[in-house]
Amino acid sequence: MIRVLVVDDQPMIRAGIHAILDSQPDLSVVGEAENGRVAIDKARTLRPDVVLMDVRMPELDGLAATRELLAAPGESPKVLMLTTFDIDDYVYEALRAGASGFLLKDSEPEELMRAVRVVANSESLLSPSITRRLIENFVDAQPTPPTTALNALTDREREVLRHVAMGMSNAEIAKELFIAEQTTKTHVSRILHKLSLRDRVHAVVFGYENGLVTPGRRPGRS
């Protein structure tokens, strides 16, 4: 059972999400919160697996709440950001703060349910086309110092990371590199561990920030 905390300042949105998720046998909404401050308190008490976090809220917005929630010691829930806009600088900052992805509020119920399951299991990147576009728009405006962390990766791991950074799934990477899908999965796990990344979303951010991929271009293509 995946335990979910729904955070949004609009009661009707919370109620709608609550009803959709609770209709599934493997999903359970354990609580709701109307702002980031209440969300942090409830997350510490209820210990959900996933927090659906609205970006813009009164008192404490989703970005600040995500930073505080994920900076706390101990095991943290996965955070899935909810936003009205597909291009939002707050969302990019939330990804850098540790959120595991984002979802548009006008997404279909099936996409919402899938997103919660994906985030809970850290299996793949959410909405890769939208995520790539968001990162491409903001990575140049959010420069970070060069890192030597890439030196810890093998040549093959760097190659896999370039493909991950373009939002490709394990199956797509395996086909592109002519390796087994299980081998790809092993490479991805080692990459995340070596670079201390929470999940594939942060591998994408890392890849763009460190110049492994060029915005708008698939890896290995000229």
Coordinates of N, CA and C in Angstrom, one line a residue:
M1 N 0.8 -1.2 0.0 CA 0.0 0.0 0.0 C 0.9 1.3 0.0
I2 N 0.6 2.2 -0.9 CA 1.4 3.4 -1.0 C 0.6 4.5 -0.3
R3 N 1.2 5.1 0.7 CA 0.5 6.1 1.6 C 0.8 7.5 1.0
V4 N -0.2 8.3 0.8 CA -0.1 9.6 0.2 C -0.6 10.7 1.0
L5 N 0.1 11.8 1.1 CA -0.4 13.0 1.7 C -0.6 14.0 0.6
V6 N -1.8 14.6 0.6 CA -2.2 15.5 -0.5 C -2.2 17.0 0.1
V7 N -1.4 17.8 -0.6 CA -1.2 19.2 -0.1 C -1.6 20.2 -1.2
D8 N -2.6 21.0 -0.9 CA -3.1 22.0 -1.9 C -4.0 22.9 -1.1
D9 N -3.9 24.2 -1.5 CA -4.7 25.2 -0.7 C -6.1 25.3 -1.2
Q10 N -6.5 24.5 -2.2 CA -7.9 24.5 -2.7 C -8.6 23.2 -2.3
P11 N -9.6 23.3 -1.5 CA -10.3 22.1 -0.9 C -10.8 21.2 -2.0
M12 N -11.4 21.8 -3.1 CA -12.0 20.9 -4.1 C -10.9 20.1 -4.9
I13 N -9.7 20.6 -5.0 CA -8.6 19.9 -5.7 C -8.2 18.8 -4.7
R14 N -8.0 19.1 -3.5 CA -7.7 18.0 -2.5 C -8.7 16.9 -2.5
A15 N -10.0 17.3 -2.5 CA -11.0 16.3 -2.4 C -11.0 15.4 -3.7
G16 N -10.8 16.0 -4.9 CA -10.8 15.3 -6.1 C -9.6 14.3 -6.2
I17 N -8.4 14.8 -5.8 CA -7.3 13.9 -5.8 C -7.5 12.7 -4.8
H18 N -8.0 13.1 -3.6 CA -8.3 12.1 -2.6 C -9.2 11.0 -3.1
A19 N -10.2 11.4 -3.8 CA -11.2 10.4 -4.3 C -10.6 9.5 -5.4
I20 N -9.8 10.1 -6.2 CA -9.1 9.3 -7.3 C -8.2 8.3 -6.8
L21 N -7.3 8.7 -5.9 CA -6.3 7.8 -5.3 C -6.9 6.7 -4.4
D22 N -7.9 7.1 -3.6 CA -8.5 6.1 -2.7 C -9.3 5.1 -3.5
S23 N -9.6 5.3 -4.8 CA -10.4 4.3 -5.5 C -9.5 3.2 -6.0
Q24 N -8.2 3.3 -5.7 CA -7.3 2.2 -6.1 C -6.9 1.4 -4.9
P25 N -6.8 0.0 -5.1 CA -6.5 -0.8 -4.0 C -5.1 -0.7 -3.4
D26 N -4.2 -0.2 -4.2 CA -2.8 -0.1 -3.7 C -2.4 1.3 -3.3
L27 N -3.4 2.3 -3.4 CA -3.1 3.7 -3.0 C -4.0 4.1 -1.8
S28 N -3.5 4.8 -0.9 CA -4.3 5.3 0.3 C -3.9 6.7 0.7
V29 N -4.8 7.6 0.7 CA -4.6 9.0 1.1 C -4.7 9.0 2.7
V30 N -3.6 9.3 3.3 CA -3.6 9.2 4.8 C -3.8 10.6 5.4
G31 N -3.8 11.6 4.6 CA -4.0 13.0 5.1 C -4.0 14.0 4.1
E32 N -4.5 15.2 4.5 CA -4.5 16.4 3.6 C -3.9 17.6 4.3
A33 N -3.4 18.6 3.6 CA -2.9 19.8 4.2 C -3.2 20.9 3.2
E34 N -3.4 22.1 3.8 CA -3.8 23.3 3.0 C -2.6 24.2 2.8
N35 N -1.5 24.0 3.4 CA -0.3 24.8 3.1 C 0.9 24.0 3.5
G36 N 2.1 24.6 3.2 CA 3.3 23.8 3.4 C 3.7 23.6 4.8
R37 N 3.3 24.5 5.7 CA 3.6 24.4 7.1 C 2.8 23.2 7.7
V38 N 1.5 23.1 7.4 CA 0.7 22.0 7.9 C 1.2 20.7 7.3
A39 N 1.7 20.8 6.0 CA 2.2 19.6 5.3 C 3.4 19.0 6.0
I40 N 4.3 19.8 6.5 CA 5.5 19.3 7.1 C 5.1 18.7 8.5
D41 N 4.2 19.3 9.2 CA 3.8 18.7 10.5 C 3.1 17.3 10.3
K42 N 2.2 17.3 9.3 CA 1.5 16.0 9.0 C 2.4 14.9 8.4
A43 N 3.4 15.3 7.6 CA 4.3 14.4 7.1 C 5.1 13.7 8.2
R44 N 5.5 14.5 9.1 CA 6.3 13.9 10.2 C 5.5 13.0 11.1
T45 N 4.2 13.3 11.2 CA 3.3 12.4 12.0 C 2.8 11.2 11.3
L46 N 2.3 11.4 10.0 CA 1.7 10.3 9.3 C 2.7 9.5 8.5
R47 N 3.9 10.0 8.2 CA 4.9 9.3 7.5 C 4.4 8.7 6.2
P48 N 4.0 9.5 5.3 CA 3.5 9.0 4.0 C 4.7 8.6 3.1
D49 N 4.4 7.8 2.1 CA 5.4 7.4 1.2 C 5.6 8.5 0.1
V50 N 4.5 9.1 -0.2 CA 4.6 10.2 -1.3 C 3.8 11.4 -0.8
V51 N 4.4 12.6 -1.0 CA 3.6 13.8 -0.7 C 3.4 14.5 -2.1
L52 N 2.1 14.7 -2.4 CA 1.7 15.5 -3.5 C 1.6 16.9 -3.1
M53 N 2.6 17.7 -3.6 CA 2.8 19.1 -3.1 C 2.5 20.1 -4.1
D54 N 1.5 21.0 -3.8 CA 1.2 22.1 -4.7 C 2.4 23.1 -4.6
V55 N 2.7 23.8 -5.7 CA 3.8 24.7 -5.7 C 3.5 26.0 -5.0
R56 N 2.3 26.6 -5.3 CA 2.0 27.9 -4.8 C 0.9 27.9 -3.8
M57 N 1.3 28.2 -2.5 CA 0.3 28.1 -1.4 C 0.6 29.3 -0.4
P58 N -0.3 29.6 0.4 CA -0.1 30.7 1.4 C 0.7 30.1 2.6
E59 N 1.2 31.1 3.4 CA 2.0 30.8 4.6 C 3.3 30.2 4.3
L60 N 3.3 29.0 3.7 CA 4.6 28.4 3.3 C 4.4 27.6 2.0
D61 N 5.1 28.1 0.9 CA 4.8 27.5 -0.4 C 5.4 26.1 -0.5
G62 N 5.1 25.4 -1.7 CA 5.6 24.1 -1.9 C 7.1 23.9 -2.0
L63 N 7.7 24.9 -2.5 CA 9.2 24.9 -2.6 C 9.9 24.9 -1.3
A64 N 9.5 25.9 -0.4 CA 10.1 26.0 0.9 C 9.7 24.7 1.7
A65 N 8.5 24.2 1.6 CA 8.1 23.1 2.3 C 8.9 21.8 1.9
T66 N 9.2 21.7 0.6 CA 9.9 20.6 0.1 C 11.4 20.6 0.7
R67 N 12.0 21.8 0.6 CA 13.3 21.9 1.2 C 13.4 21.5 2.6
E68 N 12.5 22.0 3.4 CA 12.5 21.7 4.8 C 12.2 20.3 5.1
L69 N 11.2 19.7 4.4 CA 10.8 18.3 4.6 C 11.9 17.4 4.3
L70 N 12.6 17.6 3.1 CA 13.7 16.7 2.7 C 15.0 16.9 3.4
A71 N 15.2 18.0 4.0 CA 16.4 18.3 4.7 C 16.4 17.7 6.1
A72 N 15.2 17.3 6.6 CA 15.1 16.7 7.9 C 15.9 15.4 8.0
P73 N 16.5 15.1 9.2 CA 17.2 13.8 9.3 C 16.2 12.6 9.2
G74 N 16.7 11.5 8.9 CA 15.9 10.3 8.8 C 15.3 10.1 7.4
E75 N 14.6 9.1 7.2 CA 14.0 8.7 5.9 C 12.9 9.7 5.5
S76 N 13.0 10.2 4.3 CA 12.0 11.2 3.9 C 11.1 10.6 2.8
P77 N 9.9 11.2 2.7 CA 9.0 10.7 1.7 C 9.4 11.2 0.3
K78 N 8.9 10.7 -0.7 CA 9.1 11.2 -2.1 C 8.1 12.3 -2.3
V79 N 8.6 13.4 -2.9 CA 7.7 14.6 -3.1 C 7.4 14.7 -4.6
L80 N 6.2 14.8 -5.0 CA 5.7 15.0 -6.3 C 5.0 16.3 -6.4
M81 N 5.6 17.3 -7.1 CA 5.1 18.6 -7.2 C 3.9 18.7 -8.1
L82 N 2.9 19.5 -7.7 CA 1.7 19.7 -8.5 C 1.7 21.2 -9.0
T83 N 1.5 21.4 -10.3 CA 1.6 22.8 -10.8 C 0.6 23.0 -11.9
T84 N 0.1 24.2 -12.1 CA -0.8 24.6 -13.1 C -0.1 24.8 -14.4
F85 N 1.2 25.1 -14.4 CA 1.9 25.4 -15.6 C 3.0 24.4 -15.9
D86 N 3.2 24.1 -17.2 CA 4.2 23.1 -17.5 C 5.6 23.7 -17.6
I87 N 5.7 25.0 -17.5 CA 7.1 25.7 -17.4 C 7.0 26.6 -16.2
D88 N 7.7 26.3 -15.2 CA 7.6 27.0 -13.9 C 8.9 27.0 -13.2
D89 N 9.5 28.1 -13.0 CA 10.8 28.1 -12.4 C 10.8 27.6 -10.9
Y90 N 9.6 27.7 -10.3 CA 9.5 27.1 -8.9 C 9.7 25.6 -9.0
V91 N 9.2 25.0 -10.1 CA 9.3 23.5 -10.2 C 10.8 23.1 -10.4
Y92 N 11.5 23.8 -11.2 CA 12.9 23.5 -11.4 C 13.7 23.6 -10.0
E93 N 13.4 24.7 -9.3 CA 14.0 24.8 -8.0 C 13.6 23.7 -7.0
A94 N 12.4 23.2 -7.2 CA 11.9 22.1 -6.3 C 12.6 20.8 -6.6
L95 N 12.9 20.6 -7.9 CA 13.7 19.4 -8.3 C 15.1 19.5 -7.7
R96 N 15.7 20.7 -7.7 CA 17.0 20.8 -7.1 C 16.9 20.7 -5.6
A97 N 15.8 21.0 -5.0 CA 15.6 20.9 -3.6 C 15.4 19.4 -3.1
G98 N 15.1 18.6 -4.1 CA 15.0 17.1 -3.8 C 13.7 16.5 -4.2
A99 N 12.7 17.3 -4.8 CA 11.5 16.7 -5.2 C 11.8 15.7 -6.3
S100 N 10.9 14.6 -6.4 CA 11.2 13.5 -7.4 C 10.5 13.7 -8.7
G101 N 9.8 14.8 -8.9 CA 9.2 15.0 -10.2 C 8.0 16.0 -10.0
F102 N 7.3 16.2 -11.1 CA 6.2 17.1 -11.1 C 5.1 16.6 -12.0
L103 N 3.9 17.1 -11.8 CA 2.7 16.7 -12.5 C 1.8 17.9 -12.7
L104 N 1.2 18.1 -13.9 CA 0.3 19.1 -14.1 C -1.1 18.8 -13.5
K105 N -1.7 19.8 -13.0 CA -3.0 19.6 -12.3 C -4.1 19.2 -13.2
D106 N -3.9 19.5 -14.6 CA -5.0 19.1 -15.5 C -4.7 17.7 -16.1
S107 N -3.7 16.9 -15.5 CA -3.4 15.6 -16.0 C -4.6 14.7 -15.8
E108 N -4.7 13.6 -16.6 CA -5.8 12.7 -16.5 C -5.6 11.9 -15.2
P109 N -6.7 11.3 -14.6 CA -6.6 10.5 -13.4 C -5.6 9.4 -13.5
E110 N -5.6 8.7 -14.7 CA -4.7 7.6 -14.9 C -3.2 8.1 -14.8
E111 N -2.9 9.3 -15.3 CA -1.6 9.8 -15.2 C -1.2 10.1 -13.8
L112 N -2.2 10.6 -13.0 CA -2.0 10.9 -11.6 C -1.6 9.6 -10.8
M113 N -2.4 8.6 -11.0 CA -2.2 7.3 -10.3 C -0.8 6.7 -10.7
R114 N -0.5 6.8 -12.0 CA 0.8 6.2 -12.5 C 1.9 7.0 -11.8
A115 N 1.8 8.4 -11.8 CA 2.8 9.2 -11.3 C 3.1 8.9 -9.8
V116 N 2.1 8.7 -9.0 CA 2.3 8.4 -7.6 C 3.0 7.0 -7.5
R117 N 2.6 6.1 -8.3 CA 3.3 4.7 -8.2 C 4.8 4.8 -8.7
V118 N 5.0 5.6 -9.7 CA 6.4 5.7 -10.2 C 7.3 6.4 -9.2
V119 N 6.8 7.5 -8.6 CA 7.6 8.2 -7.6 C 7.8 7.3 -6.4
A120 N 6.8 6.6 -6.0 CA 7.0 5.7 -4.8 C 8.0 4.6 -5.0
N121 N 8.1 4.1 -6.2 CA 9.0 3.0 -6.5 C 10.4 3.5 -7.1
S122 N 10.5 4.8 -7.4 CA 11.7 5.4 -8.0 C 12.1 4.6 -9.2
E123 N 11.1 4.3 -10.1 CA 11.4 3.5 -11.3 C 11.8 4.3 -12.5
S124 N 11.2 5.5 -12.7 CA 11.5 6.2 -13.9 C 11.2 7.7 -13.8
L125 N 11.5 8.4 -14.8 CA 11.3 9.9 -14.8 C 9.9 10.2 -15.2
L126 N 9.3 11.1 -14.5 CA 7.9 11.6 -14.8 C 7.9 12.5 -16.0
S127 N 6.9 12.4 -16.8 CA 6.6 13.3 -17.9 C 7.9 13.8 -18.6
P128 N 8.7 12.9 -19.2 CA 10.0 13.2 -19.7 C 10.1 14.4 -20.6
S129 N 9.1 14.5 -21.6 CA 9.1 15.6 -22.5 C 9.0 16.9 -21.8
I130 N 8.1 17.0 -20.9 CA 7.9 18.3 -20.2 C 9.1 18.6 -19.3
T131 N 9.6 17.6 -18.6 CA 10.7 17.7 -17.7 C 11.9 18.2 -18.5
R132 N 12.2 17.6 -19.6 CA 13.3 18.0 -20.4 C 13.2 19.5 -20.8
R133 N 12.0 19.9 -21.3 CA 11.8 21.3 -21.7 C 12.0 22.2 -20.6
L134 N 11.5 21.9 -19.4 CA 11.6 22.8 -18.2 C 13.1 22.9 -17.9
I135 N 13.8 21.8 -17.8 CA 15.2 21.9 -17.5 C 16.0 22.6 -18.5
E136 N 15.7 22.4 -19.8 CA 16.4 23.1 -20.9 C 16.2 24.6 -20.7
N137 N 15.0 25.1 -20.3 CA 14.7 26.5 -20.2 C 15.5 27.1 -19.0
F138 N 15.7 26.4 -17.9 CA 16.2 27.0 -16.7 C 17.6 26.6 -16.3
V139 N 18.2 25.5 -16.9 CA 19.5 25.1 -16.5 C 20.6 26.2 -16.7
D140 N 20.5 26.9 -17.9 CA 21.4 27.9 -18.2 C 21.3 29.1 -17.2
A141 N 20.1 29.3 -16.7 CA 19.8 30.5 -15.8 C 20.2 30.1 -14.4
Q142 N 20.5 28.8 -14.1 CA 20.8 28.4 -12.8 C 22.1 27.7 -12.8
P143 N 23.2 28.4 -13.0 CA 24.5 27.8 -13.1 C 25.0 27.2 -11.8
T144 N 25.7 26.2 -11.9 CA 26.3 25.6 -10.7 C 27.8 25.4 -11.0
P145 N 28.7 25.4 -9.9 CA 30.1 25.2 -10.2 C 30.4 23.8 -10.8
P146 N 31.4 23.7 -11.6 CA 31.8 22.4 -12.1 C 32.0 21.4 -11.0
T147 N 31.8 20.1 -11.3 CA 32.0 19.1 -10.3 C 32.9 18.0 -10.8
T148 N 33.7 17.4 -9.8 CA 34.6 16.4 -10.2 C 34.0 15.0 -9.9
A149 N 32.7 15.0 -9.6 CA 32.0 13.7 -9.3 C 32.0 12.8 -10.4
L150 N 32.0 13.3 -11.7 CA 31.9 12.5 -12.8 C 33.1 11.6 -12.9
N151 N 34.2 12.0 -12.3 CA 35.4 11.1 -12.3 C 35.2 9.8 -11.7
A152 N 34.2 9.6 -10.9 CA 33.9 8.4 -10.2 C 33.2 7.4 -11.1
L153 N 32.7 7.9 -12.3 CA 32.0 7.0 -13.2 C 32.9 6.4 -14.2
T154 N 32.5 5.2 -14.7 CA 33.2 4.6 -15.8 C 32.7 5.2 -17.1
D155 N 33.4 4.9 -18.2 CA 33.0 5.4 -19.5 C 31.6 5.0 -19.8
R156 N 31.3 3.7 -19.6 CA 30.0 3.2 -19.8 C 28.9 3.9 -19.0
E157 N 29.2 4.1 -17.7 CA 28.3 4.8 -16.8 C 28.0 6.2 -17.3
R158 N 29.0 6.9 -17.8 CA 28.8 8.2 -18.3 C 27.9 8.2 -19.5
E159 N 28.1 7.2 -20.3 CA 27.2 7.0 -21.5 C 25.8 6.8 -21.1
V160 N 25.6 5.9 -20.2 CA 24.2 5.6 -19.7 C 23.6 6.9 -19.1
L161 N 24.4 7.6 -18.3 CA 23.9 8.8 -17.7 C 23.5 9.9 -18.7
R162 N 24.2 10.0 -19.8 CA 23.8 10.9 -20.9 C 22.4 10.6 -21.4
H163 N 22.1 9.3 -21.5 CA 20.8 8.8 -22.0 C 19.7 9.0 -21.0
V164 N 20.1 8.8 -19.7 CA 19.1 9.0 -18.7 C 18.8 10.5 -18.6
A165 N 19.8 11.4 -18.9 CA 19.5 12.8 -18.8 C 18.6 13.3 -19.9
M166 N 18.4 12.5 -20.9 CA 17.5 12.9 -22.0 C 16.1 12.3 -21.8
G167 N 15.9 11.7 -20.6 CA 14.6 11.1 -20.2 C 14.3 9.8 -20.8
M168 N 15.3 9.1 -21.3 CA 15.1 7.7 -21.8 C 14.9 6.7 -20.8
S169 N 14.0 5.7 -21.0 CA 13.8 4.6 -20.1 C 14.9 3.6 -20.2
N170 N 14.9 2.7 -19.2 CA 15.9 1.6 -19.3 C 15.8 0.8 -20.6
A171 N 14.6 0.5 -21.0 CA 14.4 -0.3 -22.2 C 15.0 0.5 -23.4
E172 N 14.7 1.8 -23.5 CA 15.2 2.6 -24.6 C 16.7 2.7 -24.6
I173 N 17.3 2.8 -23.4 CA 18.8 2.9 -23.3 C 19.4 1.5 -23.7
A174 N 18.8 0.5 -23.3 CA 19.3 -0.9 -23.6 C 19.3 -1.1 -25.1
K175 N 18.3 -0.7 -25.8 CA 18.2 -0.8 -27.2 C 19.2 0.1 -27.9
E176 N 19.4 1.3 -27.4 CA 20.3 2.3 -28.0 C 21.8 1.8 -27.9
L177 N 22.1 1.2 -26.7 CA 23.5 0.8 -26.5 C 23.8 -0.7 -26.7
F178 N 22.7 -1.4 -27.1 CA 22.9 -2.8 -27.4 C 23.3 -3.6 -26.2
I179 N 22.7 -3.3 -25.1 CA 23.0 -4.1 -23.9 C 21.6 -4.6 -23.3
A180 N 21.7 -5.5 -22.3 CA 20.5 -6.0 -21.7 C 19.8 -5.0 -20.8
E181 N 18.5 -5.0 -20.7 CA 17.8 -4.1 -19.9 C 18.2 -4.2 -18.4
Q182 N 18.4 -5.4 -18.0 CA 18.9 -5.6 -16.6 C 20.3 -5.0 -16.3
T183 N 21.1 -5.0 -17.4 CA 22.4 -4.4 -17.3 C 22.3 -2.9 -17.2
T184 N 21.4 -2.3 -17.9 CA 21.1 -0.9 -17.9 C 20.6 -0.5 -16.5
K185 N 19.7 -1.3 -15.9 CA 19.2 -1.0 -14.6 C 20.3 -1.0 -13.6
T186 N 21.3 -2.0 -13.7 CA 22.4 -2.0 -12.8 C 23.3 -0.8 -12.9
H187 N 23.5 -0.4 -14.2 CA 24.3 0.8 -14.4 C 23.7 2.1 -13.7
V188 N 22.4 2.2 -13.9 CA 21.7 3.3 -13.4 C 21.7 3.4 -11.8
S189 N 21.6 2.2 -11.2 CA 21.7 2.1 -9.8 C 23.0 2.5 -9.3
R190 N 24.1 2.1 -10.0 CA 25.4 2.4 -9.6 C 25.7 3.9 -9.8
I191 N 25.2 4.5 -10.8 CA 25.3 5.9 -11.1 C 24.7 6.7 -9.9
L192 N 23.5 6.4 -9.6 CA 22.8 7.1 -8.5 C 23.5 7.0 -7.2
H193 N 24.1 5.8 -6.9 CA 24.8 5.6 -5.7 C 26.1 6.4 -5.7
K194 N 26.9 6.4 -6.8 CA 28.2 7.0 -6.9 C 28.0 8.6 -6.8
L195 N 27.0 9.1 -7.4 CA 26.8 10.5 -7.4 C 25.9 11.1 -6.3
S196 N 25.4 10.1 -5.4 CA 24.5 10.5 -4.3 C 23.3 11.2 -4.8
L197 N 22.7 10.7 -5.8 CA 21.4 11.2 -6.4 C 20.2 10.5 -5.9
R198 N 19.2 11.2 -5.6 CA 18.0 10.5 -5.0 C 17.3 9.6 -6.0
D199 N 17.2 10.0 -7.3 CA 16.5 9.2 -8.3 C 16.8 9.7 -9.7
R200 N 16.1 9.2 -10.7 CA 16.4 9.5 -12.1 C 16.2 11.0 -12.4
V201 N 15.2 11.6 -11.7 CA 15.0 13.0 -12.0 C 16.2 13.8 -11.7
H202 N 16.9 13.5 -10.6 CA 18.1 14.3 -10.2 C 19.3 13.9 -11.1
A203 N 19.2 12.7 -11.7 CA 20.2 12.4 -12.7 C 20.1 13.3 -13.9
V204 N 18.8 13.6 -14.3 CA 18.6 14.5 -15.4 C 19.2 15.9 -15.1
V205 N 18.8 16.4 -13.9 CA 19.3 17.7 -13.6 C 20.8 17.7 -13.6
F206 N 21.4 16.7 -13.0 CA 22.9 16.6 -12.9 C 23.5 16.6 -14.3
G207 N 22.9 15.8 -15.2 CA 23.4 15.6 -16.5 C 23.5 17.0 -17.3
Y208 N 22.4 17.7 -17.1 CA 22.3 19.0 -17.8 C 23.3 20.0 -17.2
E209 N 23.3 20.1 -15.9 CA 24.2 21.0 -15.2 C 25.7 20.8 -15.4
N210 N 26.0 19.5 -15.7 CA 27.4 19.2 -15.9 C 27.8 19.0 -17.4
G211 N 26.9 19.4 -18.3 CA 27.2 19.4 -19.7 C 27.3 18.1 -20.4
L212 N 26.7 17.0 -19.8 CA 26.7 15.7 -20.5 C 25.8 15.7 -21.7
V213 N 24.8 16.5 -21.8 CA 23.9 16.6 -22.9 C 23.7 18.0 -23.3
T214 N 23.3 18.2 -24.6 CA 23.0 19.5 -25.1 C 21.5 19.6 -25.2
P215 N 20.9 20.7 -24.6 CA 19.4 20.8 -24.7 C 18.9 20.7 -26.1
G216 N 17.9 19.8 -26.2 CA 17.2 19.6 -27.5 C 17.8 18.6 -28.4
R217 N 18.9 18.0 -28.0 CA 19.6 17.0 -28.8 C 19.7 15.7 -28.1
R218 N 19.3 14.6 -28.8 CA 19.4 13.2 -28.2 C 20.9 12.8 -28.1
P219 N 21.3 12.1 -27.1 CA 22.6 11.7 -27.0 C 23.1 10.8 -28.1
G220 N 24.4 11.1 -28.5 CA 24.9 10.2 -29.6 C 24.5 10.7 -31.0
R221 N 23.7 11.8 -31.1 CA 23.3 12.3 -32.4 C 24.0 13.5 -32.7
S222 N 24.3 13.8 -34.0 CA 24.9 15.0 -34.4 C 23.9 15.9 -35.1

